Each structure stands twice: as structure tokens, then as C-alpha cells.
Amino acid sequence: MGRKNRTRQRAQPNRDGRPEGKRNRDDAGWGAGYSEIIKENKLFEHYYTELKIVPEGEFEEFMEAMREPLPATIRITGYKSHAKEILHTLKEKYFKEVQDLEVDGQKIEAPQPLSWYPDELAWHTNLSRKILRKSPLLEKFHQFLVSETESGNISRQEAVSMIPPLLMKIEPQHKILDMCAAPGSKTAQLIEMLHSDMDIPFPEGFVIANDVDNKRCYLLVHQAKRLNSPCIMVVNHDASSIPRLHFDQDGKKDILFYDRILCDVPCSGDGTMRKNIDVWKKWTTSNSIHLHGLQIRIAVRGVEQLAVGGRMVYSTCSLNPIEDEAVIAALLEKSEGALELADASADLPGLKYMPGITSWKVMTKEGQWFSDWSEVPTSRHTQIRPTMFPPTDPEKLANMKLERCMRILPHHQNTGGFFVAVLVKKAPMPWNRHGSSADAPVEAVEVSSARCVSGPPPPKKMKLFGFKEDPFVFLTEDDPIFPPIQAFYDLSPDFPKLNVLTRTREGKKRNLYMVSKELRNVLLNNSERMKVINTGVKVWSRNNDGEQFGCAFRLAQEGIYTLCPYIRARIINISVEDVKVLLTQENPFLSKLGDDAHTQAKKLEMGSIVLRYLPDPQDLDAPQCPIDLCGWRGKTSIRAFVSRNECLHYLRMVGVEVFRDKQGKRNDGSTETEEESTEDAEGLSQEADLLEQEGEETDCVSITLQIGQIELKLCKNSHISQKIFLRSH
């Protein structure tokens, strides 16, 4: 990963306001560690009763919902061609199995689609995390969710968190900035939307995902890598001063403006009380007051970098108008007409929300109220700022159309609390029009006689924290490493080889990655002004044994869908039965394949191959989407190089029942003996080797596969060795 920078970084708040390093106790499931916390906060109730953000007569229902556990929600990765297959499996198998179950006296409701999410790709159920993890009756469903999540096919994401990307109206050519991106669930949605057309391996657009916290950036990388996109870059900057980037356009350098920006700012997180229960105990109004200035600075920096005609979505998981409408009002006032609130009421049919409010007050943690800036004593001017209050000019306030903001209340659709607003940029920001430095971040400079006067301070020197990353080095036009690859795989002439990069300047290149043309442009023009944590999708890995067969690099499964449109050789077309053989047998002989695939394989020399399944529209029982697997054609055998979770995913797609027994037992309860073992399963151990290299733990588990009357058991232990057992019933 690189060397650790000696400079220590100050702890930053998470998206919901918790300091980094404090574990979200909800990770352990409901009831773990919260027995001492009472879900009561009189100051909270008093504050929101007074602000009237909840419709009259609904406050008790609102509070009851806040005390209830949050439903489990999942989202199916929409851009992947097998989304329909996963949805079919969920609806026809797992959802039917869990409905009407009763666990610990609680009846499990049948999962339901979120009415406002397109194409039934998001679902919710009353299953809590604790029940889902602990109940033996739900073990198969839980394993399905875990493995499909790791494969990038499903995301376990809170319902309200899915809203902001949907309101951005993303198209494949858009340049997108996610300003405060970690942990990355919304970033994943942005990538999916960019790849909405699977026939385009390199969309013109890209996503730059930023986070201020270096450690959380690596969590963001993990999330993004599951989607295997060449159009994502993770960077590490303070969002309030994120640098302006440059890129080449028509032969000259230009400033990069983004078509879409997601500004999901750090907040007090009082909308998350249903999952972050310690907020009940810690909530005070001072949290919002302290964050208000930072939220404005981040939002202002965002709209500065937004292209004219572009959309920025501002969101928080807070219900407090100090963090919500007050920030939007300050932005609109600063913009002098350059920004306007968009009407998003028709964008998500079925979503229940409350319109933004136009009147609110500020309360101190001691319970003192102020209705206007003029009421605030001088002694409090450093804590309470003019921008925290609504505009006093009625005409100006009406023109802002703050009612176009959207506040989601927990009791309306059994969700968390959330706030979102969509801003459209009509013209450059006034300080940019006046000729100020476009490179400088702006911050509010306020005086007592005005709400806000803004202008850019001098540019800040970039501070680097955390790990020192390896360089990103693009292949040159005449790089000697490439001709053998091009010849071996017969890459088409339009293959963008200048988009291939490595992470080393010296020595042998171990892995080759690809980025889109536009991200290459950004990388080459901004290496000194931004800290890049990760970018690109791995497409080839060095295999020294391959040199004797004509190519030292084998295909990587992560980048197979990016490369496949350009590969014209080394392809074997396979059937559903071939897929089952390749994913359940280690190193099967070529003769194990069907006649057609066997004939194709015999014509190929040894080395890396593509194993391609194409759907038959006449066979509706078979998967109706293409499958590409990386493989190796040996002397007399063939092997698929697929990670464990992807292996389970594809097996489910072709109708193989998959179940992992954590006790190392088969379904009949017996334990395998050493005498029943065969050779090490070299093909499946590859993924464990990769986990070991990346420092991930590998637990002692086994996987049971049911294929007709044959039961297969794959055992994987902490020493990264694997055995395979086969027994006929």
C-alpha cells in the first residue's frame, strides 16, 4: 500500500457526526451494547415540537418510529446485466422462504420493494441485523446477501441514503464529483448510473470520489472496487478546499467543471437515531451549530466547481434546519441569482416527504431561543452566526423557494430521517465573475450589518496524510510489454492501450490496470495538485509461467467485462453445464467439457483464456444474460480463475444450491474425514492467496454445493489451503 506518513491526522467526524475510530455499535446487531441507553431526550422533543417540522397531530407517531429498529434494506446493482437474474432469484427463492417465518416471537414480513426506487431494484423488510445474523432459519438468506454484496451485485444500504444519486439525473457522459464520499454506498450508485449502458465499456464520464479521512478512503476503495469500473478515482482532500483540477481540451489546458456534484456533508446525524442509538444520549443543538459553518464552506466549494447548467444535490442525515434550509438559504443568497432550487417533486413518484420550511429559530444547548440575528448577544456571536437564521426580507425569502427542499420523516415510510435539496447552476458564482482566483476555496466572511459577504482567501498548500501511495504510471506508445499481449489476445485496433497503467516505475510490472480516457486526462494534468488513493480496474496480472506460452500476463476477472469487447482470440464458448463443471471441479480434464467447448479448447495453446456463456432466448430456465469468466487452458485440463464470492454468485445463476457450513459439517450433520480428500483445489485457492497478500483474514469455513444427487464440499482453512470432497447420495 505504501509507507505510512509520519504526520498524524486530526480525527474527523463521520457522516453522522461520530468521531472516526468510534465503532458504530449497530454493526453488532440490535441490542448489542445498548442496554444502558434509554431512547429518550426531552431537549430533542422540545426542540422539534417548537420548530414544527412534523405535521400537527403526528409528533407521537414520529417519536415512536424513531425508537423502532431500522428495517433492513438492500439494493441490487442496476447496471450489471445480471441484475434481472438476481432479482428473479430473490423474489422466487429467498423472499418466499423467509416470509411468514417467526423468529424470537417476531413474525417476519415478506420483503417489499421500495415504491419510489426504479425497476424494483431496492427492497426492505422488518428483519433486523441481529435476527438476520443469528437465526439458523435465515442462514442461507444471510449467506446469499453477504456473498452477493462482496461480489458487488447487492448493496446493503439505508433506504434514504439511496435518494440523492437518483435526484442527480446522471448520464454516461457526465463528470461527477462526490465531495464527502466514504463509506461509499452513494458512490456505488453513481458508478452504476454512469454504466447504465453495458455495451459501452468506457463511458465518457467519470466519478471522482473524495473524503477527508485517509482511513475511510480505503473503505471507499473497497466499495468502489466491487463494481470493477475504469471510471472511478478515489482522492483524499478536505472537501471545503478540494483543489480545482485541470484537463486538456482541444489541445489547451482548461479548468475542470463537474456536470454533477453530490454534497452529502458531515452532520449531527439526528436522523440516524434508529440505528446509531447513542445519538439519543449525546444530542444537543450545539452539534448543529458547530457544523453549520463547515457545511456552508463545503457546499460553496462544491457550487464553485459545478459547471453552468449542472446539478448539485446537497444532503444530510439531520432533521435540523440549521444544517438544512439555513445552509441552502446561505448558498442562494451568496450566489446572487447564480443558483436556484430545482423542483424535484415529480422525480421519485411514491416517495413521501415534507417540503422545506421557511421559518425556524435557533436554540442554544441551555434551551435559550433566538428568532433573529438581532436578538443574539455579542458574547454569542462567535458561536451563532447570521446565516443560521431565515432571511428577514419576505420577498427574498419567497424567491428562494425553500419549500422545494425535501425532508423525509421516519414515520411516513418506515425509514431514517433525511434532508435533500437539488441546486441548479444558472451562471458563474459572483466572485468568479468579478475576476477572483478560480483556484482558491472561498469561505464566509461576515459582518454584523449583513448576513454574508463572501470572497476567496489565498490558496492553501495541500497537506498529505496517511499512506504514501505508489505512483500511477501509464504505458508509453512503444512500451515493449504490450506487443506480446496484443498478439496473444488479438486485441482489436481500437483498443485504448494508452489508458493502461501500472503502479511502479522500476522493476517488473506485476499488474496492469485500465482507466477511461477522461480519467487519464485528469491524472496526467493534476499529479501535483491532488492526492490519488486509487483508480483503475485490474485487467492483467503477471504470470511468469505464461512467458513460455507467448504472454507473461493472464487476464484478471476484475477487468474482464472492460476487456472483452476488444479481445478476438483465446475465447471458448461454454454451456450452462460447462459453467457448473468449471466452478465445482478443480482442474477438470478438457474431456469434462461438453463436445463443443472441448473441441474449441483443444485448438488453443496453453495459457490464459476467456470462458464465455451466451444466453439462449429459447431456454428460459437458463440465465438470460452473458457470463465471462477468466480461465487457464492447461496441458490436459482447464480451470476458471474466479474469486470465491463470484463463484457462488455464478453457481446460483445456473441453478446450483449453495450453502456454507461454518462448523465444517454437511447438511446431514456429519464431518468430512481426511481420507475423503483429494488434491488441493488450486484454482479456488487463488482468491485466498490474494486475500493473504492484501492482509485480510481467512476463516475456517466450508462450502456445500448441491447438484442433483451429488453433494460437493469445499473446505478453506486459515492456512490458505483448500480441499474438495465429493460424495454421491
Coordinates of N, CA, C and O in Angstrom, one line a residue, residues 383-496:
Q383 N -20.3 31.9 18.2 CA -21.0 30.6 18.0 C -22.2 30.6 17.1 O -22.4 29.7 16.3
I384 N -23.0 31.6 17.3 CA -24.2 31.7 16.5 C -24.0 32.8 15.4 O -23.6 33.9 15.7
R385 N -24.2 32.4 14.1 CA -23.9 33.3 13.0 C -25.1 33.7 12.3 O -26.2 33.1 12.4
P386 N -25.1 34.8 11.5 CA -26.2 35.3 10.8 C -26.9 34.3 9.9 O -28.1 34.3 9.7
T387 N -26.0 33.5 9.2 CA -26.5 32.5 8.2 C -27.4 31.4 8.8 O -28.0 30.6 8.1
M388 N -27.4 31.3 10.2 CA -28.3 30.3 10.8 C -29.7 30.6 10.8 O -30.6 29.8 11.2
F389 N -30.1 31.9 10.5 CA -31.5 32.3 10.5 C -32.0 32.5 9.1 O -31.3 32.7 8.2
P390 N -33.4 32.4 9.0 CA -34.0 32.7 7.7 C -33.8 34.1 7.3 O -33.6 35.0 8.1
P391 N -33.8 34.4 6.0 CA -33.7 35.7 5.5 C -34.9 36.6 6.1 O -36.0 36.1 6.2
T392 N -34.6 37.8 6.4 CA -35.6 38.7 7.0 C -36.5 39.4 5.9 O -37.6 39.8 6.2
D393 N -36.0 39.5 4.7 CA -36.7 40.1 3.6 C -37.7 39.1 3.1 O -37.3 38.1 2.5
P394 N -39.0 39.4 3.2 CA -40.0 38.4 2.8 C -39.9 38.1 1.3 O -40.1 36.9 0.9
E395 N -39.6 39.1 0.5 CA -39.6 38.9 -1.0 C -38.4 38.0 -1.3 O -38.5 37.1 -2.2
K396 N -37.2 38.3 -0.7 CA -36.1 37.4 -0.9 C -36.3 36.0 -0.5 O -35.9 35.1 -1.2
L397 N -37.0 35.8 0.6 CA -37.3 34.5 1.2 C -38.2 33.8 0.2 O -38.0 32.6 -0.1
A398 N -39.2 34.4 -0.3 CA -40.2 33.8 -1.2 C -39.5 33.4 -2.5 O -39.8 32.3 -3.1
N399 N -38.5 34.2 -3.0 CA -37.9 33.9 -4.3 C -36.9 32.7 -4.1 O -36.6 32.1 -5.1
M400 N -36.5 32.4 -2.9 CA -35.6 31.2 -2.7 C -36.3 29.9 -2.9 O -35.7 28.9 -3.2
K401 N -37.7 29.9 -2.7 CA -38.5 28.7 -2.9 C -37.9 27.5 -2.0 O -37.7 26.4 -2.5
L402 N -37.7 27.8 -0.8 CA -37.2 26.8 0.1 C -38.1 25.6 0.3 O -37.7 24.5 0.7
E403 N -39.4 25.8 0.0 CA -40.3 24.7 0.1 C -39.9 23.6 -0.9 O -40.5 22.4 -0.8
R404 N -39.1 23.8 -1.9 CA -38.6 22.8 -2.8 C -37.6 21.8 -2.2 O -37.3 20.8 -2.8
C405 N -37.1 22.2 -1.0 CA -36.3 21.2 -0.3 C -37.2 20.0 0.2 O -38.4 20.1 0.2
M406 N -36.5 18.9 0.5 CA -37.3 17.7 0.8 C -36.8 17.1 2.1 O -35.6 16.8 2.3
R407 N -37.7 17.0 3.1 CA -37.3 16.4 4.4 C -38.1 15.1 4.6 O -39.3 15.1 4.5
I408 N -37.4 14.0 4.7 CA -38.0 12.7 4.9 C -38.1 12.4 6.4 O -37.1 12.4 7.1
L409 N -39.3 12.1 6.8 CA -39.6 11.8 8.2 C -39.7 10.3 8.4 O -40.4 9.6 7.6
P410 N -39.2 9.7 9.5 CA -39.1 8.3 9.7 C -40.5 7.6 9.7 O -40.6 6.4 9.2
H411 N -41.5 8.2 10.2 CA -42.8 7.5 10.4 C -43.6 7.5 9.1 O -44.6 6.8 9.0
H412 N -43.2 8.2 8.1 CA -44.0 8.3 6.8 C -43.8 7.0 6.0 O -44.8 6.5 5.3
Q413 N -42.6 6.5 5.9 CA -42.4 5.3 5.1 C -41.4 4.3 5.8 O -40.7 3.6 5.1
N414 N -41.3 4.4 7.1 CA -40.5 3.5 7.9 C -39.1 3.5 7.5 O -38.4 2.5 7.2
T415 N -38.5 4.8 7.5 CA -37.1 5.0 7.1 C -36.4 5.7 8.2 O -36.9 6.0 9.3
G416 N -35.1 6.1 7.9 CA -34.4 7.1 8.8 C -34.9 8.5 8.4 O -35.6 8.7 7.4
G417 N -34.4 9.5 9.1 CA -34.7 10.9 8.8 C -33.6 11.4 7.8 O -32.4 11.0 7.9
F418 N -34.0 12.3 6.9 CA -33.1 12.7 5.9 C -33.5 14.1 5.3 O -34.7 14.4 5.4
F419 N -32.6 14.8 4.8 CA -32.9 16.1 4.1 C -32.1 16.1 2.8 O -30.9 15.7 2.7
V420 N -32.8 16.6 1.7 CA -32.1 16.7 0.4 C -32.6 17.9 -0.3 O -33.8 18.2 -0.2
A421 N -31.7 18.5 -1.1 CA -32.1 19.7 -1.9 C -31.3 19.6 -3.2 O -30.1 19.2 -3.2
V422 N -32.0 20.0 -4.3 CA -31.3 19.9 -5.6 C -31.1 21.4 -6.1 O -32.1 22.1 -6.3
L423 N -29.8 21.7 -6.4 CA -29.5 23.1 -6.8 C -29.0 23.0 -8.3 O -28.3 22.1 -8.7
V424 N -29.5 23.9 -9.1 CA -29.1 24.1 -10.5 C -28.3 25.4 -10.6 O -28.7 26.4 -10.1
K425 N -27.2 25.3 -11.3 CA -26.3 26.5 -11.5 C -26.7 27.2 -12.8 O -26.5 26.6 -13.9
K426 N -27.1 28.4 -12.7 CA -27.5 29.2 -13.9 C -26.5 30.1 -14.5 O -26.5 30.5 -15.7
A427 N -25.5 30.4 -13.7 CA -24.4 31.3 -14.1 C -23.2 31.1 -13.2 O -23.3 30.5 -12.1
P428 N -22.0 31.6 -13.5 CA -20.9 31.5 -12.6 C -21.2 32.2 -11.3 O -22.0 33.2 -11.2
M429 N -20.5 31.8 -10.2 CA -20.7 32.4 -8.9 C -20.1 33.9 -9.0 O -19.2 34.2 -9.7
P430 N -20.7 34.8 -8.3 CA -20.4 36.2 -8.4 C -18.9 36.5 -8.2 O -18.4 37.4 -8.9
W431 N -18.3 35.9 -7.3 CA -16.8 36.2 -7.0 C -16.0 35.7 -8.2 O -14.9 36.2 -8.5
N432 N -16.4 34.7 -8.9 CA -15.7 34.2 -10.1 C -16.0 35.2 -11.3 O -15.1 35.5 -12.1
R433 N -17.2 35.7 -11.3 CA -17.5 36.7 -12.4 C -16.7 38.0 -12.2 O -16.3 38.7 -13.2
H434 N -16.4 38.3 -10.9 CA -15.6 39.5 -10.6 C -14.1 39.4 -10.8 O -13.4 40.3 -10.5
G435 N -13.7 38.2 -11.3 CA -12.3 38.1 -11.6 C -11.4 37.5 -10.5 O -10.2 37.6 -10.5
S436 N -12.0 37.0 -9.4 CA -11.2 36.4 -8.3 C -10.6 35.2 -8.8 O -10.9 34.6 -9.8
S437 N -9.6 34.7 -8.0 CA -8.9 33.5 -8.3 C -9.8 32.3 -8.3 O -10.4 32.0 -7.3
A438 N -10.0 31.6 -9.4 CA -10.9 30.5 -9.5 C -10.3 29.3 -8.8 O -11.0 28.4 -8.4
D439 N -9.0 29.3 -8.5 CA -8.4 28.2 -7.8 C -8.6 28.2 -6.3 O -8.4 27.2 -5.6
A440 N -9.0 29.4 -5.8 CA -9.0 29.5 -4.3 C -10.3 29.1 -3.8 O -11.4 29.4 -4.3
P441 N -10.3 28.3 -2.7 CA -11.5 28.0 -2.0 C -12.1 29.2 -1.3 O -11.3 30.1 -0.9
V442 N -13.4 29.3 -1.2 CA -14.0 30.5 -0.5 C -14.5 30.1 0.8 O -14.9 29.0 1.1
E443 N -14.6 31.1 1.7 CA -15.2 30.9 3.0 C -16.0 32.1 3.4 O -15.7 33.2 2.9
A444 N -17.0 32.0 4.2 CA -17.8 33.2 4.5 C -17.0 34.2 5.4 O -16.4 33.8 6.3
V445 N -17.1 35.4 5.0 CA -16.6 36.5 5.8 C -17.7 37.4 6.1 O -18.2 38.1 5.3
E446 N -18.2 37.4 7.4 CA -19.4 38.0 7.7 C -19.2 39.2 8.6 O -18.2 39.3 9.4
V447 N -20.0 40.2 8.4 CA -20.0 41.4 9.3 C -21.4 41.6 9.9 O -22.4 41.0 9.5
S448 N -21.5 42.3 11.0 CA -22.7 42.4 11.8 C -23.9 43.0 11.0 O -25.0 42.7 11.2
S449 N -23.6 43.9 10.0 CA -24.7 44.5 9.3 C -25.2 43.7 8.1 O -26.1 44.2 7.5
A450 N -24.6 42.6 7.8 CA -25.0 41.8 6.6 C -25.0 40.3 7.0 O -24.2 39.9 7.8
R451 N -25.9 39.6 6.3 CA -25.9 38.1 6.5 C -24.6 37.5 6.1 O -24.0 36.7 6.8
C452 N -24.1 37.8 4.9 CA -22.8 37.2 4.5 C -22.2 38.0 3.3 O -22.9 38.4 2.4
V453 N -20.9 38.1 3.4 CA -20.2 38.6 2.2 C -19.1 37.6 2.0 O -18.3 37.3 2.9
S454 N -19.0 37.1 0.8 CA -18.0 36.0 0.5 C -17.0 36.4 -0.5 O -17.2 37.2 -1.4
G455 N -15.8 35.9 -0.3 CA -14.7 36.1 -1.3 C -13.6 35.1 -1.0 O -13.5 34.5 0.0
P456 N -12.8 34.8 -2.0 CA -11.8 33.8 -1.9 C -10.5 34.2 -1.1 O -10.0 35.2 -1.4
P457 N -10.1 33.4 -0.1 CA -8.8 33.7 0.5 C -7.7 33.1 -0.3 O -7.9 32.5 -1.3
P458 N -6.4 33.3 0.1 CA -5.3 32.8 -0.7 C -5.4 31.3 -0.7 O -5.9 30.6 0.2
P459 N -4.9 30.6 -1.8 CA -5.0 29.2 -1.9 C -4.2 28.5 -0.8 O -3.2 29.1 -0.3
K460 N -4.7 27.4 -0.3 CA -4.0 26.7 0.8 C -3.0 25.6 0.2 O -3.3 25.0 -0.8
K461 N -1.9 25.4 0.9 CA -1.0 24.4 0.4 C -1.6 23.0 0.8 O -2.1 22.8 1.8
M462 N -1.5 22.1 -0.2 CA -2.1 20.8 0.0 C -1.3 20.0 1.1 O -0.1 19.9 1.1
K463 N -2.1 19.5 2.1 CA -1.5 18.7 3.1 C -1.7 17.2 2.9 O -2.8 16.8 2.5
L464 N -0.7 16.4 3.0 CA -0.8 15.0 2.8 C -0.8 14.2 4.1 O 0.1 14.5 4.9
F465 N -1.7 13.3 4.3 CA -1.8 12.5 5.5 C -1.8 11.0 5.0 O -2.0 10.7 3.9
G466 N -1.5 10.1 6.0 CA -1.7 8.7 5.8 C -0.6 8.1 4.9 O 0.6 8.5 5.0
F467 N -1.0 7.1 4.1 CA 0.0 6.4 3.4 C 0.5 7.1 2.2 O -0.2 7.9 1.5
K468 N 1.8 6.9 1.8 CA 2.3 7.5 0.6 C 2.1 6.5 -0.5 O 2.6 5.4 -0.5
E469 N 1.2 6.8 -1.4 CA 0.8 5.9 -2.4 C 1.8 5.6 -3.5 O 2.6 6.5 -3.8
D470 N 1.8 4.4 -4.1 CA 2.6 4.1 -5.2 C 2.2 5.0 -6.4 O 1.0 5.4 -6.5
P471 N 3.1 5.3 -7.3 CA 2.8 6.2 -8.5 C 1.8 5.5 -9.5 O 1.7 4.3 -9.5
F472 N 1.2 6.3 -10.3 CA 0.4 5.8 -11.4 C 1.1 6.1 -12.7 O 1.3 7.3 -13.0
V473 N 1.6 5.1 -13.3 CA 2.5 5.2 -14.5 C 1.8 4.6 -15.7 O 1.6 3.4 -15.8
F474 N 1.5 5.5 -16.7 CA 0.9 5.0 -17.9 C 1.9 4.4 -18.9 O 3.1 4.8 -19.0
L475 N 1.5 3.3 -19.6 CA 2.3 2.7 -20.6 C 2.6 3.8 -21.8 O 1.6 4.5 -22.1
T476 N 3.7 3.7 -22.3 CA 4.0 4.6 -23.5 C 3.6 3.9 -24.8 O 3.4 2.7 -24.8
E477 N 3.6 4.7 -25.8 CA 3.2 4.1 -27.1 C 4.1 2.9 -27.6 O 3.6 2.0 -28.2
D478 N 5.4 3.0 -27.2 CA 6.3 1.9 -27.7 C 6.8 1.0 -26.5 O 7.8 0.4 -26.6
D479 N 6.0 0.9 -25.5 CA 6.4 0.1 -24.3 C 6.5 -1.4 -24.8 O 5.5 -1.9 -25.4
P480 N 7.6 -2.0 -24.6 CA 7.9 -3.4 -25.0 C 7.0 -4.4 -24.4 O 6.9 -5.6 -24.9
I481 N 6.3 -4.1 -23.3 CA 5.5 -5.0 -22.6 C 4.2 -5.3 -23.3 O 3.6 -6.4 -23.2
F482 N 3.8 -4.4 -24.2 CA 2.5 -4.5 -24.8 C 2.3 -5.4 -26.0 O 1.3 -6.1 -26.2
P483 N 3.3 -5.4 -27.0 CA 3.1 -6.2 -28.2 C 2.8 -7.7 -28.0 O 1.9 -8.2 -28.6
P484 N 3.5 -8.4 -27.0 CA 3.1 -9.8 -26.8 C 1.7 -9.9 -26.3 O 1.0 -10.9 -26.7
I485 N 1.2 -9.0 -25.5 CA -0.2 -9.0 -25.0 C -1.2 -8.9 -26.2 O -2.1 -9.6 -26.3
Q486 N -0.9 -7.9 -27.0 CA -1.7 -7.6 -28.1 C -1.8 -8.7 -29.1 O -2.9 -9.1 -29.6
A487 N -0.7 -9.4 -29.3 CA -0.7 -10.5 -30.3 C -1.3 -11.7 -29.7 O -2.1 -12.4 -30.4
F488 N -1.1 -12.0 -28.4 CA -1.6 -13.2 -27.8 C -3.2 -13.2 -27.7 O -3.8 -14.2 -28.0
Y489 N -3.7 -12.0 -27.4 CA -5.2 -11.9 -27.3 C -5.8 -11.4 -28.5 O -7.1 -11.2 -28.6
D490 N -5.0 -11.1 -29.5 CA -5.5 -10.5 -30.8 C -6.5 -9.3 -30.5 O -7.6 -9.3 -30.9
L491 N -5.9 -8.3 -29.8 CA -6.8 -7.2 -29.4 C -7.1 -6.3 -30.6 O -6.3 -6.2 -31.5
S492 N -8.3 -5.8 -30.7 CA -8.8 -5.1 -31.9 C -8.0 -3.8 -32.0 O -7.4 -3.3 -31.0
P493 N -7.9 -3.2 -33.2 CA -7.1 -2.0 -33.4 C -7.5 -0.8 -32.6 O -6.7 0.1 -32.3
D494 N -8.8 -0.8 -32.2 CA -9.3 0.4 -31.4 C -9.0 0.2 -29.9 O -9.5 1.1 -29.1
F495 N -8.3 -0.8 -29.5 CA -8.0 -0.9 -28.1 C -7.2 0.3 -27.5 O -6.2 0.6 -28.1
P496 N -7.7 0.9 -26.5 CA -7.0 2.2 -26.0 C -5.8 1.9 -25.1 O -5.9 2.0 -23.9

